[in-house]
PDB file of C-alpha atoms in Angstrom:
ATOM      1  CA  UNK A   1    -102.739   4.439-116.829  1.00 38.00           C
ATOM      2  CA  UNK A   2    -102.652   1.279-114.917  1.00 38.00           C
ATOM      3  CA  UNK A   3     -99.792  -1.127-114.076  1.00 33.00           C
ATOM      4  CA  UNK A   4     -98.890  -3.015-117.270  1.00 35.00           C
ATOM      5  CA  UNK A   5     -95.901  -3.575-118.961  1.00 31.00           C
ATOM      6  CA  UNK A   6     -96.319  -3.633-122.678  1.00 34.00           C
ATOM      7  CA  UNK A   7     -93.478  -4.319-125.212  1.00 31.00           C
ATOM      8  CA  UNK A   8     -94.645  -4.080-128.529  1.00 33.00           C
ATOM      9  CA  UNK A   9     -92.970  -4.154-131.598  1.00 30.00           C
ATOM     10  CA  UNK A  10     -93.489  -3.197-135.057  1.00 31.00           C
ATOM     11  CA  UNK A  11     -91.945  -4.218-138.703  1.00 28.00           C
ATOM     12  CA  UNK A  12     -92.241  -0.396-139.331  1.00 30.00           C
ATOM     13  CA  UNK A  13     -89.199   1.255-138.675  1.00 30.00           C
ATOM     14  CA  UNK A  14     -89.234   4.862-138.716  1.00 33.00           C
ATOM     15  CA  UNK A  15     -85.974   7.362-137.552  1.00 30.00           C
ATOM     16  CA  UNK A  16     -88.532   9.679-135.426  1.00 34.00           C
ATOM     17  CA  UNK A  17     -91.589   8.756-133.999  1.00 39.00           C
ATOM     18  CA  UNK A  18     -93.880  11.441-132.762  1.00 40.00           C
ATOM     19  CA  UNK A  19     -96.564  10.902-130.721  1.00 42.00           C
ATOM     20  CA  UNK A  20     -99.669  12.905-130.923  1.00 41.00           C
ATOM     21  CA  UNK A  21    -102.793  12.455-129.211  1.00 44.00           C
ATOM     22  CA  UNK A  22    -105.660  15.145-130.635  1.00 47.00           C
ATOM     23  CA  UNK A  23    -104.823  17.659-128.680  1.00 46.00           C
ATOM     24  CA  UNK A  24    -106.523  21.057-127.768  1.00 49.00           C
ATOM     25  CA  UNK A  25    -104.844  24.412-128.690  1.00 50.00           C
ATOM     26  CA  UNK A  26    -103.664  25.085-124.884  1.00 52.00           C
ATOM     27  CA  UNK A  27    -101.806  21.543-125.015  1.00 54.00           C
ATOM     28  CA  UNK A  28     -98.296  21.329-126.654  1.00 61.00           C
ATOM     29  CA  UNK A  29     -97.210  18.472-128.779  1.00 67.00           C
ATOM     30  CA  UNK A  30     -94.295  16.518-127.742  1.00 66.00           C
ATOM     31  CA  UNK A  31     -92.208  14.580-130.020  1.00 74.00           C
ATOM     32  CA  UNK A  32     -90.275  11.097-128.839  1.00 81.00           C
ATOM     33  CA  UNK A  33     -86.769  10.277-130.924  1.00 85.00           C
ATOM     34  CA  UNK A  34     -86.423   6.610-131.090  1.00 92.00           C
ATOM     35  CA  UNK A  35     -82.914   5.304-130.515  1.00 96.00           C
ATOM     36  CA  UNK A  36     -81.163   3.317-133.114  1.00 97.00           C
ATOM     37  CA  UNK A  37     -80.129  -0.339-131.591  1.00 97.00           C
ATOM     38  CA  UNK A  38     -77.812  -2.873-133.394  1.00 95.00           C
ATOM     39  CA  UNK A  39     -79.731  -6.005-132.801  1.00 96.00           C
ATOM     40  CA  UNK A  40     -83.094  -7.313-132.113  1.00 96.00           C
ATOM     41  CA  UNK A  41     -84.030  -7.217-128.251  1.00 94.00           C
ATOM     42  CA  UNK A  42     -85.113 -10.036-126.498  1.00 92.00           C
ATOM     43  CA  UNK A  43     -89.199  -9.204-126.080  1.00 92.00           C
ATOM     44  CA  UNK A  44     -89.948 -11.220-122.562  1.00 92.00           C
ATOM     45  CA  UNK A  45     -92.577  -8.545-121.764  1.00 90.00           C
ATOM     46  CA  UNK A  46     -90.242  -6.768-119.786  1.00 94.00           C
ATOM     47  CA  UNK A  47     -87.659  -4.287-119.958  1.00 95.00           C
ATOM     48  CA  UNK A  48     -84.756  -5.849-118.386  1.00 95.00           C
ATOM     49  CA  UNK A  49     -82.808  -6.672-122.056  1.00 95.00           C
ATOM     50  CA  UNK A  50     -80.096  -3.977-121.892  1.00 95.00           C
ATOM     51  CA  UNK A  51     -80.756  -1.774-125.207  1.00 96.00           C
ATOM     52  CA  UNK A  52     -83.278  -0.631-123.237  1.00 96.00           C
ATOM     53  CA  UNK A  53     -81.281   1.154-120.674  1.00 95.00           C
ATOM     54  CA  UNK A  54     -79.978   2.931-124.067  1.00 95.00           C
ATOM     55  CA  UNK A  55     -83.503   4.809-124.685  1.00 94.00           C
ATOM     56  CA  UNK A  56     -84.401   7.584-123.200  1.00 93.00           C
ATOM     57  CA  UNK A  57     -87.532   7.275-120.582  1.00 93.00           C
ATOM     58  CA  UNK A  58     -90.357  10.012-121.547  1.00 91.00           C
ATOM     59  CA  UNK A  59     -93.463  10.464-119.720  1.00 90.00           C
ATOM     60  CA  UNK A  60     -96.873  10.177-121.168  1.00 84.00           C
ATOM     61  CA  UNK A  61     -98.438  13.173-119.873  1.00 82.00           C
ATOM     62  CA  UNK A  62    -102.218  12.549-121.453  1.00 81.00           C
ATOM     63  CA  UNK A  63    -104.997  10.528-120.968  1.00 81.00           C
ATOM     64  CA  UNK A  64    -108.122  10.181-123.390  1.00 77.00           C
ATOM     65  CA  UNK A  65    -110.153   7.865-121.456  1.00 77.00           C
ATOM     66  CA  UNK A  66    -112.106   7.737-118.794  1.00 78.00           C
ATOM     67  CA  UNK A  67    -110.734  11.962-119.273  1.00 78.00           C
ATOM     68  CA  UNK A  68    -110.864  13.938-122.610  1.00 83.00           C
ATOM     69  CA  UNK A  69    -107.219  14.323-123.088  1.00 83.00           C
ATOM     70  CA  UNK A  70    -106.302  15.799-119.528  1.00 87.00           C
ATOM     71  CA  UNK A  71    -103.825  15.186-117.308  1.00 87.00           C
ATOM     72  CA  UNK A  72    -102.365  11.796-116.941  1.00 84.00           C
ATOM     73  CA  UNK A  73    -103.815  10.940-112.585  1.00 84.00           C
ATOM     74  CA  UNK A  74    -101.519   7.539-113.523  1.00 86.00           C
ATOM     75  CA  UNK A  75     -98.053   7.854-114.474  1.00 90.00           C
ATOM     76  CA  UNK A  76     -96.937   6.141-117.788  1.00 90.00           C
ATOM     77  CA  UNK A  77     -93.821   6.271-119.318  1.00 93.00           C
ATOM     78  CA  UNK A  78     -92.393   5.358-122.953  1.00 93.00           C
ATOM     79  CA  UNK A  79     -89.290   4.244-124.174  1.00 95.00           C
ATOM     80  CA  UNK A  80     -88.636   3.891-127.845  1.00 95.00           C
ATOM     81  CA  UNK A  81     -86.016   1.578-129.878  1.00 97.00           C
ATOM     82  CA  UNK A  82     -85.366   0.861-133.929  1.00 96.00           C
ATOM     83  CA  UNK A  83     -83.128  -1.213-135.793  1.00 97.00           C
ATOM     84  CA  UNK A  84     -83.202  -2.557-139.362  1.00 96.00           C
ATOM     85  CA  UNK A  85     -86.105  -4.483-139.240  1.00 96.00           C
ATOM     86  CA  UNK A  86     -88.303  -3.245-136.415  1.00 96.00           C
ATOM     87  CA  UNK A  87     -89.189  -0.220-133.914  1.00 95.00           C
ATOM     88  CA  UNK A  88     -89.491  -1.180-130.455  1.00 96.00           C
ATOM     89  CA  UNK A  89     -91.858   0.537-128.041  1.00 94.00           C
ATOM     90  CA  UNK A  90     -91.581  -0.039-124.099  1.00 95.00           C
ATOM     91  CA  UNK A  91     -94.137   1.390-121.542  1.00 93.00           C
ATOM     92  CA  UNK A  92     -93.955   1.166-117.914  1.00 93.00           C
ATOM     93  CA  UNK A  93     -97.117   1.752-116.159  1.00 90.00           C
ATOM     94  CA  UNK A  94     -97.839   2.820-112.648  1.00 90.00           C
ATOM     95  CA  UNK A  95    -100.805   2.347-110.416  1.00 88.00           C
ATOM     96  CA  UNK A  96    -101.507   3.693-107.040  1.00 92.00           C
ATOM     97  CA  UNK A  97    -104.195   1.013-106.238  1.00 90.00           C
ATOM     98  CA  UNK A  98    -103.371  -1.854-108.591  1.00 86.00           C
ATOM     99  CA  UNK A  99    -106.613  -3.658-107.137  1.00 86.00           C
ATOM    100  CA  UNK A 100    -108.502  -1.270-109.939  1.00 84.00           C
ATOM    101  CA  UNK A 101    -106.823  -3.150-112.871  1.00 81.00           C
ATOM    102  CA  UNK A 102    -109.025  -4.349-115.313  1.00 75.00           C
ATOM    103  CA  UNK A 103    -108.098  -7.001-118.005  1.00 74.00           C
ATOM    104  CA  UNK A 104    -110.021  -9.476-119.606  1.00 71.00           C
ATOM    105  CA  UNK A 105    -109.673 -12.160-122.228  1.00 74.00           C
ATOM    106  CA  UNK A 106    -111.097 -10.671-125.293  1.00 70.00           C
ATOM    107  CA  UNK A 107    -111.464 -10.426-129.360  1.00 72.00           C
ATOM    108  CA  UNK A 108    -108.745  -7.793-130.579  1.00 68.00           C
ATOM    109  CA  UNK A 109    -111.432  -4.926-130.755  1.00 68.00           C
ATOM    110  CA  UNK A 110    -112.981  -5.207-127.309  1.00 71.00           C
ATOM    111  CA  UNK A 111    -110.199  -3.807-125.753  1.00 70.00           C
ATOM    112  CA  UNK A 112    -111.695  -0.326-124.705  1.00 72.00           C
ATOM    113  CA  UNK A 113    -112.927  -1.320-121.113  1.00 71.00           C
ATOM    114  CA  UNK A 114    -110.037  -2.722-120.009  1.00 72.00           C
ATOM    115  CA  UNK A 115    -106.943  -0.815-119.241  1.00 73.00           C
ATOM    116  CA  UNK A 116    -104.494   0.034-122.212  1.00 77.00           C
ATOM    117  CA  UNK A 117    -101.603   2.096-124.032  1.00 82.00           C
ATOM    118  CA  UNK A 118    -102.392   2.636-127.467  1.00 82.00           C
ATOM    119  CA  UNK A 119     -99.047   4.518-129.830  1.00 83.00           C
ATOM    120  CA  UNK A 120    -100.034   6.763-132.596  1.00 83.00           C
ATOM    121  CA  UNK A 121     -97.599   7.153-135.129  1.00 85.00           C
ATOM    122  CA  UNK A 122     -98.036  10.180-137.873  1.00 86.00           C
ATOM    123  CA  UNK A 123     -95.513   9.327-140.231  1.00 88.00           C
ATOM    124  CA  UNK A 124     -96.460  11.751-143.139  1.00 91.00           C
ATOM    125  CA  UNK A 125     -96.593  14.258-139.885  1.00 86.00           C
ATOM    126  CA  UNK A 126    -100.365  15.839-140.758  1.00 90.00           C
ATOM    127  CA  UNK A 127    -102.383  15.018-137.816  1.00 86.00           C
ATOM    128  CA  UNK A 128    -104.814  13.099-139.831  1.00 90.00           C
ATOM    129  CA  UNK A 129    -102.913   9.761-140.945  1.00 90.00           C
ATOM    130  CA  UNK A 130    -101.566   7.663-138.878  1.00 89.00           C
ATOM    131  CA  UNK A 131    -101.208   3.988-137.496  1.00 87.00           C
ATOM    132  CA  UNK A 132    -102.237   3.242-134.173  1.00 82.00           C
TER     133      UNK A 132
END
C-alpha cells in the first residue's frame, strides 16, 4: 500500500472486528480485536490523539490489487478503536518510493486507480456479508 494516513470512523460499533479479505485455502485468516476507548478521539487525520497509543498495531499482510491477494510488497498497518457510539479504524501506510502515489479528486466510486485501504467487516462472521 502506499503512504496515506486514513482515519476513518464508523457509527457501527462492534466488540470484534475481523478482517477478511477472500482468501485462498493456503492463506490463514487473521482476526483484529478492537480496543474499547472512553471517549471520542480527536480525528485530525492522524494518529497522534493518545487512545491510539492504547490499540494494538497489526499488519496488513494482503494485497488484492494490482496482486490477487498476495503478499503485501508495501507495508500497511491497522489499528482499531470503539466506544459507545463509534469504531475507529487507523492505518499507517508505508511507501518505499512515495513519488508512485496516486490520488486524484474524484466521485466516491472512482476510487479504484488511485491508491487505497478498504476494511471489510463480517459481522454475522459468514464470509459472504459484510460492509466494506
Amino acid at each position: 500500500m502506499r503512504f496515506v494516513l486514513l482515519t476513518f470512523f464508523s457509527s457501527i460499533c462492534f466488540l470484534t472486528v475481523k478482517a477478511f479479505p477472500q482468501i485462498s485455502s493456503n492463506q490463514q485468516k487473521f482476526v483484529i480485536s478492537a480496543v474499547k476507548v472512553s471517549r471520542d478521539i480527536n480525528l485530525t487525520g492522524t494518529l497522534l490523539d493518545p487512545l491510539w497509543r492504547t490499540a494494538p498495531t497489526v499488519q496488513c499482510p494482503y494485497e488484492i490489487q494490482p496482486g490477487d491477494n498476495i503478499p503485501a510488497a508495501q507495508k500497511t498497518w491497522v489499528k482499531i478503536l470503539y466506544n459507545s457510539r463509534y469504531l475507529y479504524l487507523g492505518f499507517i501506510c508505508k511507501d518505499t518510493d512515495p513519488s508512485t502515489i496516486r490520488a486524484h479528486v474524484t466521485d466516491r466510486d472512482k476510487i479504484f486507480e488511485d491508491d487505497f485501504v478498504i476494511a471489510i467487516i463480517d459481522p454475522f462472521q459468514d464470509n459472504q456479508r459484510a460492509y466494506e
